[in-house]
Coordinates of C-alpha atoms and ligand atoms in Angstrom, one line a residue:
X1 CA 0.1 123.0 85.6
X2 CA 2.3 126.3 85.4
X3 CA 3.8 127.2 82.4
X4 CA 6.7 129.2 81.3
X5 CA 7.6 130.6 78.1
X6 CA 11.2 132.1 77.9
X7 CA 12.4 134.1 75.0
X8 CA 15.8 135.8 73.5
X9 CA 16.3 138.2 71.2
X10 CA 16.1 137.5 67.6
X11 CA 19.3 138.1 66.4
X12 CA 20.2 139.9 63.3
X13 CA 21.4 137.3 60.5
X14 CA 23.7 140.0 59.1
X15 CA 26.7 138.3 60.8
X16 CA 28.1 134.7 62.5
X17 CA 27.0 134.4 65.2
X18 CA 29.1 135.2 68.4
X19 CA 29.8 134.7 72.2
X20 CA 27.6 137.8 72.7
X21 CA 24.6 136.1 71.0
X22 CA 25.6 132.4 72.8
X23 CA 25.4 134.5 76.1
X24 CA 22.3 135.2 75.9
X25 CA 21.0 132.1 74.5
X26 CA 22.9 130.1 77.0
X27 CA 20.9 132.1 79.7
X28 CA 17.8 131.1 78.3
X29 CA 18.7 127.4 77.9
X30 CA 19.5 127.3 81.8
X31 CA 15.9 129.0 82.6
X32 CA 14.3 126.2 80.0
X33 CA 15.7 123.2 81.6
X34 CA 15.0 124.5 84.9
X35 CA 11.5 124.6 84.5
X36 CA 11.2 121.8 82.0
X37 CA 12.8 119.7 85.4
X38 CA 10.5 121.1 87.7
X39 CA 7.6 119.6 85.7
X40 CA 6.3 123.0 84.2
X41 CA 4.9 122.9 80.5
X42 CA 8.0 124.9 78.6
X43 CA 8.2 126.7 76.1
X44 CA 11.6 128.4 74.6
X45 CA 12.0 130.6 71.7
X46 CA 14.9 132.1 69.5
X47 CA 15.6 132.7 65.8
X48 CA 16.5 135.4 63.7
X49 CA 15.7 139.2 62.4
X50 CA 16.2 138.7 58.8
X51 CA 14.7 142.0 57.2
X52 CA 15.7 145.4 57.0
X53 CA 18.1 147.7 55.7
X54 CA 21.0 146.3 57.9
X55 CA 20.6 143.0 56.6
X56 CA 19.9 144.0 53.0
X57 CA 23.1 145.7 53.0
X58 CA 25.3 142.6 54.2
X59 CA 23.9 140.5 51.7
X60 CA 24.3 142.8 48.7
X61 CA 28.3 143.3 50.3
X62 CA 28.5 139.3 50.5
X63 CA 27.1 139.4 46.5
X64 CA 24.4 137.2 47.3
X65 CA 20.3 137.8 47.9
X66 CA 18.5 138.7 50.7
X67 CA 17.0 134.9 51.3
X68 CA 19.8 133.5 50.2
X69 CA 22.3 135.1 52.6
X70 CA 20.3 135.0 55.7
X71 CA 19.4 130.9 55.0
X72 CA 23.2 130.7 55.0
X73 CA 23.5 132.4 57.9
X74 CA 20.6 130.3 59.7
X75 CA 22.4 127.2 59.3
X76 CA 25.2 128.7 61.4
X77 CA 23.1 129.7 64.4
X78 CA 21.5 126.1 64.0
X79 CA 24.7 124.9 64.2
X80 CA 26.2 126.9 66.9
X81 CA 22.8 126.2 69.4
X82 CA 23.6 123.0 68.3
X83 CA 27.0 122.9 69.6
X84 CA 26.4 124.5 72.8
X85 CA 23.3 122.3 73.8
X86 CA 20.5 124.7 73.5
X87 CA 16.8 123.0 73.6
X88 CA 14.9 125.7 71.9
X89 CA 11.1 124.5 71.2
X90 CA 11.5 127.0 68.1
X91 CA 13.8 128.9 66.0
X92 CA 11.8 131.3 64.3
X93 CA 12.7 133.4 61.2
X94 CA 11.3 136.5 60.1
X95 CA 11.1 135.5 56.5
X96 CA 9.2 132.8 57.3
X97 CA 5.5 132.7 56.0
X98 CA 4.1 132.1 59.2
X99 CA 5.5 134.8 60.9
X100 CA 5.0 137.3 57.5
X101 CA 1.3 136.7 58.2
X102 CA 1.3 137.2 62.0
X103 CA 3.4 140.5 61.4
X104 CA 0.7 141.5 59.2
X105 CA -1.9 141.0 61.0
X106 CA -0.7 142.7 64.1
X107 CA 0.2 145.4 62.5
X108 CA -3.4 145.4 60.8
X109 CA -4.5 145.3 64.6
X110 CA -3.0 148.3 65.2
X111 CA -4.4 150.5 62.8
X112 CA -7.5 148.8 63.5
X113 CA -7.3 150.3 66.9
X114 CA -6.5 153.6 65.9
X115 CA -2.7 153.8 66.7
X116 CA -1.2 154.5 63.4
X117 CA -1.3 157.5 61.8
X118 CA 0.4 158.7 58.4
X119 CA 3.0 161.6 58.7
X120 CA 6.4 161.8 57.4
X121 CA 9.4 161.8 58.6
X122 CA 12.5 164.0 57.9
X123 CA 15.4 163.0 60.3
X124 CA 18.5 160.7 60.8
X125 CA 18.4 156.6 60.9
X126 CA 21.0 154.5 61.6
X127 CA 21.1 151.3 59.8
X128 CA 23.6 150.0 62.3
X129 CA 21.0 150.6 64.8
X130 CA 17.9 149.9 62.9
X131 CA 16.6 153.2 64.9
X132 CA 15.7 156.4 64.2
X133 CA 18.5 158.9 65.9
X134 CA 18.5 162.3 67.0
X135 CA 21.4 164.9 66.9
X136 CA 21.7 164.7 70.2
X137 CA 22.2 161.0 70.5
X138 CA 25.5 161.9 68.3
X139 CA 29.1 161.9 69.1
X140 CA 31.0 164.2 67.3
X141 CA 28.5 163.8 64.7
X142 CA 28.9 159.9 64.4
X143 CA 26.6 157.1 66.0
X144 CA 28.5 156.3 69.2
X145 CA 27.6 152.4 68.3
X146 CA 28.5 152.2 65.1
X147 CA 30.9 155.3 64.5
X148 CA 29.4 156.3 61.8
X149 CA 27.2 159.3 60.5
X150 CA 23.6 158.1 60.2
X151 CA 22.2 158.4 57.1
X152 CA 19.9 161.6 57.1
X153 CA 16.0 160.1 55.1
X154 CA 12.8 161.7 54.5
X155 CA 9.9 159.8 53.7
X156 CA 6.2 159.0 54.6
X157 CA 5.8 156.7 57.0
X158 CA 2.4 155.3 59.0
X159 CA 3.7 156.8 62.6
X160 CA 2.8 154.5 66.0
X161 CA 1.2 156.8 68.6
X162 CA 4.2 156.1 71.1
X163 CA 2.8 158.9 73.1
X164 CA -1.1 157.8 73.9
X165 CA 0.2 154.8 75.4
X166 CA 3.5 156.1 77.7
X167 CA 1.3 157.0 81.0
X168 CA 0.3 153.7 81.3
X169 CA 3.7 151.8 80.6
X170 CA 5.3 153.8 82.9
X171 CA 2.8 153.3 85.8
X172 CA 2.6 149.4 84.8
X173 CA 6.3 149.2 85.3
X174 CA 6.3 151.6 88.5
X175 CA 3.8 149.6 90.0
X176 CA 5.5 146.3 89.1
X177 CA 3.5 144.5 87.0
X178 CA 5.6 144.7 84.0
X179 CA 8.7 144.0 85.9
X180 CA 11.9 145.3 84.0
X181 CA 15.2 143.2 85.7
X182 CA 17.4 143.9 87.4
X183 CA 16.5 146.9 89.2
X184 CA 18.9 149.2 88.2
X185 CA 17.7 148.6 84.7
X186 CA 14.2 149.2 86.0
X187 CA 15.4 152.4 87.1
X188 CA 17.3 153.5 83.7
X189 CA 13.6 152.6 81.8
X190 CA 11.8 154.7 84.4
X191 CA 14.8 157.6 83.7
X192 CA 13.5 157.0 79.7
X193 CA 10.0 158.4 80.6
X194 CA 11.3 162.1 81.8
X195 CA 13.2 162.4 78.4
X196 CA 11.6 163.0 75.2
X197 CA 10.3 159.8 73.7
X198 CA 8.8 160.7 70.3
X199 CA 5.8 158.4 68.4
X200 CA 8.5 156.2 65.6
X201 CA 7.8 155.1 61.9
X202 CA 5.7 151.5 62.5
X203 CA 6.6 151.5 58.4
X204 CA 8.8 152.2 55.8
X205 CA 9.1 153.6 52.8
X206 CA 12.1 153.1 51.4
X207 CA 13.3 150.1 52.9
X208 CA 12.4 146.9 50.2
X209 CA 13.7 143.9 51.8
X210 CA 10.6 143.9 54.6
X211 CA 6.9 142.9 55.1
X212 CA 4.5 144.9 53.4
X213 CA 2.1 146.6 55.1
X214 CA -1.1 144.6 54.4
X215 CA -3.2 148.2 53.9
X216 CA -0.3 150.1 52.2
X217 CA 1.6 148.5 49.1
X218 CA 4.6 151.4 49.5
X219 CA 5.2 150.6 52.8
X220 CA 7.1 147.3 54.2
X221 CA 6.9 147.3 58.3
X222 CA 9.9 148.9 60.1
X223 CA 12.1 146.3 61.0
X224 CA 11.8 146.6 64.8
X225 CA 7.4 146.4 64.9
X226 CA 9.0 143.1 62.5
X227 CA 10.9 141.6 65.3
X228 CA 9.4 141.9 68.5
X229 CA 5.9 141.0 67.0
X230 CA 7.8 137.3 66.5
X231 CA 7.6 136.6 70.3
X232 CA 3.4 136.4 69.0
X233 CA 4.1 135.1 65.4
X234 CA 6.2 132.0 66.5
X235 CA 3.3 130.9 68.7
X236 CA 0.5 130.9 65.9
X237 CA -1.0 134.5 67.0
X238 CA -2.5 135.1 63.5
X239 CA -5.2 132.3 64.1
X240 CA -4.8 132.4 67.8
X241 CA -3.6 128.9 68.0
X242 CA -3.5 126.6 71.0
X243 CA 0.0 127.5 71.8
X244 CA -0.9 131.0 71.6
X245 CA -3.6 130.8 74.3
X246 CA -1.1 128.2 76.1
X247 CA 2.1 130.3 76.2
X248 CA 1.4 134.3 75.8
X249 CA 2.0 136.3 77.5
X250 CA 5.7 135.7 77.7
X251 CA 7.2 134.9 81.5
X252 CA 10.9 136.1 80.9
X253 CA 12.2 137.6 77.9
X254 CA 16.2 137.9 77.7
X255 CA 18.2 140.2 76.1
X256 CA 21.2 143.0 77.2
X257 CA 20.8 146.6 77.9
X258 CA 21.1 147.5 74.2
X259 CA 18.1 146.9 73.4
X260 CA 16.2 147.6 76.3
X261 CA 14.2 150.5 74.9
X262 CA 12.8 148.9 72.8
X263 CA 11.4 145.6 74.7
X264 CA 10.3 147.7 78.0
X265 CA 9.0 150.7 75.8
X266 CA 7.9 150.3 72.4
X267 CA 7.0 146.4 72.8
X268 CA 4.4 147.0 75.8
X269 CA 3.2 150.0 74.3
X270 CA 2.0 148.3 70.8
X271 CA 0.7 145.1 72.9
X272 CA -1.3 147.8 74.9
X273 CA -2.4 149.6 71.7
X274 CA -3.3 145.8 70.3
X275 CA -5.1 145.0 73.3
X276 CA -2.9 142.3 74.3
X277 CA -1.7 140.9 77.9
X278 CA 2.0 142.5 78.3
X279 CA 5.0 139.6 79.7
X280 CA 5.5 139.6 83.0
X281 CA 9.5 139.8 83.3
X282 CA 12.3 141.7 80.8
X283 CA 15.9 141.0 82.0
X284 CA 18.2 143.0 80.6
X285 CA 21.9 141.7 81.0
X286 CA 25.0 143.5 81.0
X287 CA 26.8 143.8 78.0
X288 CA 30.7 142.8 77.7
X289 CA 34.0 143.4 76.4
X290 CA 36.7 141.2 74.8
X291 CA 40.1 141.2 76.7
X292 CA 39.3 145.3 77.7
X293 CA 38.2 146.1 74.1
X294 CA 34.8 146.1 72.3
X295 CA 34.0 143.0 70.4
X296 CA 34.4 143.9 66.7
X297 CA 35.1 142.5 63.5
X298 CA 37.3 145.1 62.7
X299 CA 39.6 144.7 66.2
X300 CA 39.4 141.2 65.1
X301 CA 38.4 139.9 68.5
X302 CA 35.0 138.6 67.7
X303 CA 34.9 135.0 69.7
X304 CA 32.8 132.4 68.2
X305 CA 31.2 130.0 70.5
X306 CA 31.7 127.3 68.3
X307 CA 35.8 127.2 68.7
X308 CA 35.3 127.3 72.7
X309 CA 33.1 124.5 72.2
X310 CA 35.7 122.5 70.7
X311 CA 38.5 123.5 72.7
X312 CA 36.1 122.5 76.0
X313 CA 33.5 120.9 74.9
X314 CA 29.9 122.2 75.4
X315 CA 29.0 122.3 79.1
X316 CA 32.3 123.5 80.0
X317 CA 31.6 126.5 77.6
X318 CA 28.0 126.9 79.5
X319 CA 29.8 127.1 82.2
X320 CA 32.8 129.7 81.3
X321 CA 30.4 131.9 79.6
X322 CA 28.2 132.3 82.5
X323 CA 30.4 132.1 85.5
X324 CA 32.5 135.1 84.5
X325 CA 30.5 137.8 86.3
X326 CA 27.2 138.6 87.5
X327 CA 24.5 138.5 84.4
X328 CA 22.5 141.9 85.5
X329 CA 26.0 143.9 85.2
X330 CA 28.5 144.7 82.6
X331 CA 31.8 142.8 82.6
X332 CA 35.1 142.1 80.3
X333 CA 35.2 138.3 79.1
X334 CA 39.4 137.5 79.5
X335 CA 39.9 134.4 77.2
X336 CA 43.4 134.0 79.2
X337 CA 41.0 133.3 82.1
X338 CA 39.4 130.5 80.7
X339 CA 42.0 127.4 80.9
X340 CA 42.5 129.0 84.3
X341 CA 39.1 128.5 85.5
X342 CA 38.6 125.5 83.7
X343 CA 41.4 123.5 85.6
X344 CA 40.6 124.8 88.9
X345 CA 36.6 124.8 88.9
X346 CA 35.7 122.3 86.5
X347 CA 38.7 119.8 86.3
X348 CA 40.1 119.8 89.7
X349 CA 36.9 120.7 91.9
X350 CA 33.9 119.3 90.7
X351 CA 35.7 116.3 88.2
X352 CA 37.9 115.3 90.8
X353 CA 35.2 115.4 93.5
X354 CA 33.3 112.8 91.3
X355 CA 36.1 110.9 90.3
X356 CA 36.8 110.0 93.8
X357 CA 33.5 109.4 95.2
X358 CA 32.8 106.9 92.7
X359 CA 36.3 104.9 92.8
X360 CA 36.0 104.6 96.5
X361 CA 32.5 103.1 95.5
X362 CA 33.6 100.6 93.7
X363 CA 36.6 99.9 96.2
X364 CA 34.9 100.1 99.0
X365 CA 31.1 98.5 98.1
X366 CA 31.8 96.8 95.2
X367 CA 30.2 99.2 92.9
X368 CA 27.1 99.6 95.0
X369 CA 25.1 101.9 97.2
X370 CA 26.2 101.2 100.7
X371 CA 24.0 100.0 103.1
X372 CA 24.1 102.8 106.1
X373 CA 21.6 102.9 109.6
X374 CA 22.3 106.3 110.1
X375 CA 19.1 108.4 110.1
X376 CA 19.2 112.1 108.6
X377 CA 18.1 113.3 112.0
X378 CA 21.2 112.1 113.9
X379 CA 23.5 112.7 110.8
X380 CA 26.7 113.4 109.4
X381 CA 29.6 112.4 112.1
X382 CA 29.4 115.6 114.5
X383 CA 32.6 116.8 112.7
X384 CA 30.7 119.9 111.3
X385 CA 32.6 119.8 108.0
X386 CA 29.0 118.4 105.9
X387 CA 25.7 117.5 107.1
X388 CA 21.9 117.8 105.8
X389 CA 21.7 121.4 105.7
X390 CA 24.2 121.7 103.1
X391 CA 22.2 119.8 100.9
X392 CA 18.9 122.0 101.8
X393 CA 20.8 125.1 101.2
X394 CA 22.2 124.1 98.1
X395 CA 18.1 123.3 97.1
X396 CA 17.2 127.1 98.5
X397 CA 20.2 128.4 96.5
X398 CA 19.1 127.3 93.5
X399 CA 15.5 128.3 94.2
X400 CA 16.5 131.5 95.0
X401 CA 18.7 132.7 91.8
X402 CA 17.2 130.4 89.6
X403 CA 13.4 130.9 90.5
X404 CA 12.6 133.7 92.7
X405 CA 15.6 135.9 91.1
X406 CA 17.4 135.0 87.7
X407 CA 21.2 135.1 89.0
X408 CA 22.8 132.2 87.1
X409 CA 26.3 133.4 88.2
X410 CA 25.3 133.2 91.9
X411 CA 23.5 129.8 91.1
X412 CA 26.9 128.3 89.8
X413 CA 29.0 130.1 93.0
X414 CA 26.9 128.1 95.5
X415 CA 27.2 125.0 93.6
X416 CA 30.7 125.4 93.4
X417 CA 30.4 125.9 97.4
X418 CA 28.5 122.9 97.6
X419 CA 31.6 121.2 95.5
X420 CA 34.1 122.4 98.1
X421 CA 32.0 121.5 100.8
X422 CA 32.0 117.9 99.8
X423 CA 35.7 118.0 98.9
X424 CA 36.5 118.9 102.5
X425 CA 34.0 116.1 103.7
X426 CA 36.0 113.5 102.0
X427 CA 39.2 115.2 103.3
X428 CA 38.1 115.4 106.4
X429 CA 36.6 111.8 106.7
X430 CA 38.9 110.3 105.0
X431 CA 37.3 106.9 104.2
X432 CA 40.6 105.5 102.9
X433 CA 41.4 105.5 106.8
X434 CA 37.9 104.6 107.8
X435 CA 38.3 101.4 105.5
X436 CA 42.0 100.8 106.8
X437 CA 40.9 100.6 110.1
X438 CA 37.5 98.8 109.9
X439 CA 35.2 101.3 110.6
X440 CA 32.4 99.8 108.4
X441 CA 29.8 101.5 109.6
X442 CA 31.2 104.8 110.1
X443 CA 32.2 104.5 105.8
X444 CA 28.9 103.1 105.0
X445 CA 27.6 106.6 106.5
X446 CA 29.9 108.8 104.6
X447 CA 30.1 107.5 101.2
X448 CA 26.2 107.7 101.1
X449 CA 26.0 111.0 102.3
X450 CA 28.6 111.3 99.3
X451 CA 26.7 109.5 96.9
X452 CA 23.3 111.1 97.6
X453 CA 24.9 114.4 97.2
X454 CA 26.3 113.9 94.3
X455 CA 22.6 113.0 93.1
X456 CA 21.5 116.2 94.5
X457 CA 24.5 118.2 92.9
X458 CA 23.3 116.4 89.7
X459 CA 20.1 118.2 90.0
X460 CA 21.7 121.5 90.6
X461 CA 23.8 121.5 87.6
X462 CA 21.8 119.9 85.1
X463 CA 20.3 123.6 84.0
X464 CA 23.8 124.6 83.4
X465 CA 25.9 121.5 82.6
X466 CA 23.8 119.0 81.2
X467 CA 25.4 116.4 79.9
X468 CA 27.7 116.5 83.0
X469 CA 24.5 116.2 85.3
X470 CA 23.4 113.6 83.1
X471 CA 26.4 111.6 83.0
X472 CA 26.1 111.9 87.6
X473 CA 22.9 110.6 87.3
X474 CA 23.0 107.9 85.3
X475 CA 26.3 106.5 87.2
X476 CA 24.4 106.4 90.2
X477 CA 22.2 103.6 89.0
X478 CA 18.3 104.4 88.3
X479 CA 16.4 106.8 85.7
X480 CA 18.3 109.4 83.7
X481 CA 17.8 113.1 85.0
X482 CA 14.1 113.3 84.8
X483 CA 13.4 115.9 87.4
X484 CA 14.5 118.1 90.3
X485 CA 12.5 116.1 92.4
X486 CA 13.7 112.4 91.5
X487 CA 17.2 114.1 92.0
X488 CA 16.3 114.5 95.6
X489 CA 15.1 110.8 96.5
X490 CA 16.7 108.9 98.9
X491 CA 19.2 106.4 96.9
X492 CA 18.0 102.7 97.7
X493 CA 21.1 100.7 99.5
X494 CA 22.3 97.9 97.1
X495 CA 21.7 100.0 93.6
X496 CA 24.5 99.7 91.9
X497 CA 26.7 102.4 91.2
X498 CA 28.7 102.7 87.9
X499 CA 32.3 104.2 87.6
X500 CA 32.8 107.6 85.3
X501 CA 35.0 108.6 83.0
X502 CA 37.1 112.0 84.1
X503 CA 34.6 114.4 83.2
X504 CA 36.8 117.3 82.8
X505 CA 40.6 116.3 81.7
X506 CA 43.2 118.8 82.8
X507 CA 44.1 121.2 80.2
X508 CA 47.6 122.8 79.3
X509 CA 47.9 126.5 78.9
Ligands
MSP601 N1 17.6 142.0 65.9 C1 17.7 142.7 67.1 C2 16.8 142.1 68.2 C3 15.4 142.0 67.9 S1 14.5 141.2 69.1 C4 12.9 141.4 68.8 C5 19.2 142.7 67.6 N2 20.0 141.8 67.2 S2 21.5 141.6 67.6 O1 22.0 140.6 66.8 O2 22.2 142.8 67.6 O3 21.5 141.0 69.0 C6 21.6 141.8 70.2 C7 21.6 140.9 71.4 O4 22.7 140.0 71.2 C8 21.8 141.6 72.7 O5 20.7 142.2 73.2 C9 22.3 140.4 73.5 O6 21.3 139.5 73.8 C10 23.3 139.7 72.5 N3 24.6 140.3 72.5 C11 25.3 140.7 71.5 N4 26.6 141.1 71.9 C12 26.7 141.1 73.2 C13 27.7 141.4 74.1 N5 28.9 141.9 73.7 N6 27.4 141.3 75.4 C14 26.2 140.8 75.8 N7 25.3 140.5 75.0 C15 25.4 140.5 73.6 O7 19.5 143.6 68.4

């Protein structure tokens, strides 16, 4: 059986979390239940960085510990993953013993192996960043992230030999077997190579709240060789557990461009210098603004998922966050936008499409699945508005931006086509008039072709809206959504058919 292991980014407990770090996760979500429906043993990861100076300094502002401020802030990313629907097999936190050990011992590894070396090292380090910077990096002296001048350290640090292991990086990414997505991002990584990349600090010396380095007490491990070593810790890598040999390597792992450097660079290069099989996909999304502006506490336009869930409820909020733009590129997230789309998309196409189909179910049939001698070869009535191969394009749509390509923004457009489509079917059919004027076999023919394709659409959304997808399912008599494939079996004539509630009320601006 295939299996699929699907990461995102641990994200920094220093802060609420935010629509930037529900994007993401959302993303991942989709790619879980995708798989999980095609029958492929799953496996989905997030959590939280929790060391590091970045952190350390949050807490001591907030006048509270280190542990004590991130398991606060935990409970809120719980919550908000929660709220939003997201089936993580595990939420992992750095401070956690399991992954102390696992940091420790791959970090061992690597000395082991030779790819650590002591040296010191006198420079600037942004704590915004977590990264070491370089004048040149600087604008107008100040971090361009974080606007502020990096703090300039010296200190002895056990150095990762970056440099050993670039050739072959770059040639594994070049040749496509570490694939960096999109392509354009490919391209940026492969720019990285033809600047200078230097060997970084693996540890530190002067930063307490960390891990410390198993063969140097001084030391605790930088926070970054920390983090990305969780994608290993989380699945037992210290003893080299069953899920360990089940789900590493990793087959996507999600983040935006931000942090790009260091998951197609530094993270292949240390699993090299470990000996270690590399993923097999990085996707690197775009990164957005707020209404035009960057999101910032201190512009005060910081979204939090949790109020959109409210105001929409959870899949809607799926849905708004990804159907704003294509995921590979960069895009501006307009609130104003999102009652807009909400009422045209959710309420008025796709709940109203539903909402008809099974009313004129229970009008027409009685509540059941209509009994129709129509075969698919011969089908739909010759009026071109709907027939089979809308329903087998709607299947290669979402193989192709779901499976083949991750493109969950051109997943949802040609679903929503599919939702048109069907809406002009009923126009165009009308089985109001068919019933009026007798045509019993001519309505038995359309409302299955409406009814089976709302069983299919039920397949198509439940990555994205699940509860939605569920509710379509279950209506139409049968098993909950229990794969793609049962979604796509032919609905037996007599089942009976329940009526829904409106799944997406109209909402005032
Ligand atoms: N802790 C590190 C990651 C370590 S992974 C081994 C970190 N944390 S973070 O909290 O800053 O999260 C960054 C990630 O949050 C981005 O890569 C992205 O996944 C998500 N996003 C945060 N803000 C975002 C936007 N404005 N737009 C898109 N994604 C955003 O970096």
């Amino acid at each position: 059986m295939s299996k699929y292991y699907v990461t995102t980014p641990i994200y920094y407990a220093n802060a609420k979390p935010h629509i930037g770090h529900a994007y993401t996760t959302v993303a991942a979500d989709v790619l879980a239940r995708y798989h999980r429906l095609l029958g492929h043993q799953t496996w989905f990861l997030t959590g939280l960085d929790e060391h590091g100076a970045k952190v350390a300094d949050s807490a001591q502002k907030a006048g509270l510990g280190p542990q004590a401020f991130v398991d606060q802030l935990a409970v809120l990313f719980e919550r908000a993953w929660k709220n939003l629907g997201i089936t993580y097999d595990d939420f992992i936190r750095t401070t956690e013993a399991r992954h102390v050990a696992g940091a420790q011992k791959f970090i061992a590894v690597l000395r082991e192996k030779g790819a650590l070396y002591q040296g010191k090292y006198k420079g600037l380090y942004c704590s915004g960043c977590e990264k070491f910077i370089t004048e040149k990096e600087l604008v107008n002296g100040l971090c361009p992230d974080h606007k502020r001048r990096p703090d300039l350290i010296e200190e002895k640090n056990w150095f990762f030999n970056l440099s050993a292991y670039l050739p072959q990086v770059r040639k594994l990414i070049q040749e496509g077997e570490l694939k960096i997505l999109p392509a354009t991002k490919r391209n940026e990584v492969l720019g990285l190579f033809d600047q200078e990349l230097k060997d970084f600090s693996a540890s530190r010396q002067k930063v307490s709240w960390g891990i410390p380095v198993p063969f140097d007490a001084k030391q605790t491990i930088y926070v970054w060789v920390d983090a990305l070593s969780n994608y290993l810790t989380a699945l037992d890598y210290e003893h080299g557990g069953k899920k360990y040999q089940e789900f590493w390597p990793a087959d996507m792992q999600l983040m935006a461009k931000d942090i790009l450097k260091f998951h197609a660079i530094y993270w292949p290069a240390m699993l090299l210098a470990a000996g270690l099989p590399l993923p097999k996909n990085i996707f690197a999304h775009g990164f957005f603004s707020i209404n035009g502006g960057k999101m910032s506490k201190t512009i005060g336009n910081v979204i939090d998922s949790n109020d959109l869930v409210k105001k929409f409820g959870c899949d809607a909020t799926r849905y708004l966050l990804l159907s704003q733009f294509p995921f590979g590129i960069d895009g501006d997230i307009q609130e104003s936008r999102f009652i807009e789309k909400y009422n045209a998309e959710l309420a008025n196409n796709l709940g109203n499409l539903v909402s008809r189909v099974f009313k004129m179910t229970q009008k027409f049939f009685g509540g059941r699945v209509p009994k129709t001698r129509r075969l698919d070869s011969e089908l739909a009535l010759q009026n071109g508005t709907f027939n089979q191969f809308d329903s087998q394009y709607l299947w290669a749509q979402v193989e192709k931006h779901l499976a083949e390509q991750f493109e969950p923004f051109e997943c949802l457009t040609a679903i929503l086509r599919f939702v048109n489509t069907l809406n002009s079917y009923v126009d165009h059919t009308a089985p109001w008039r068919l019933a009026k004027e007798d045509k019993k076999e001519e309505l038995a023919a359309v409302m299955y072709d409406l009814l089976f394709s709302l069983q299919q659409l039920s397949g198509a959304l439940a990555p994205f809206l699940p509860a939605t997808a569920e509710k379509i399912k279950r209506a139409l008599g049968g098993t909950g959504l229990v794969s793609m494939a049962d979604c796509q079996k032919k609905l037996g004539a007599g089942q009976p058919v329940e009526d829904i509630k409106i799944l997406f009320p109209r909402m005032e601006k």
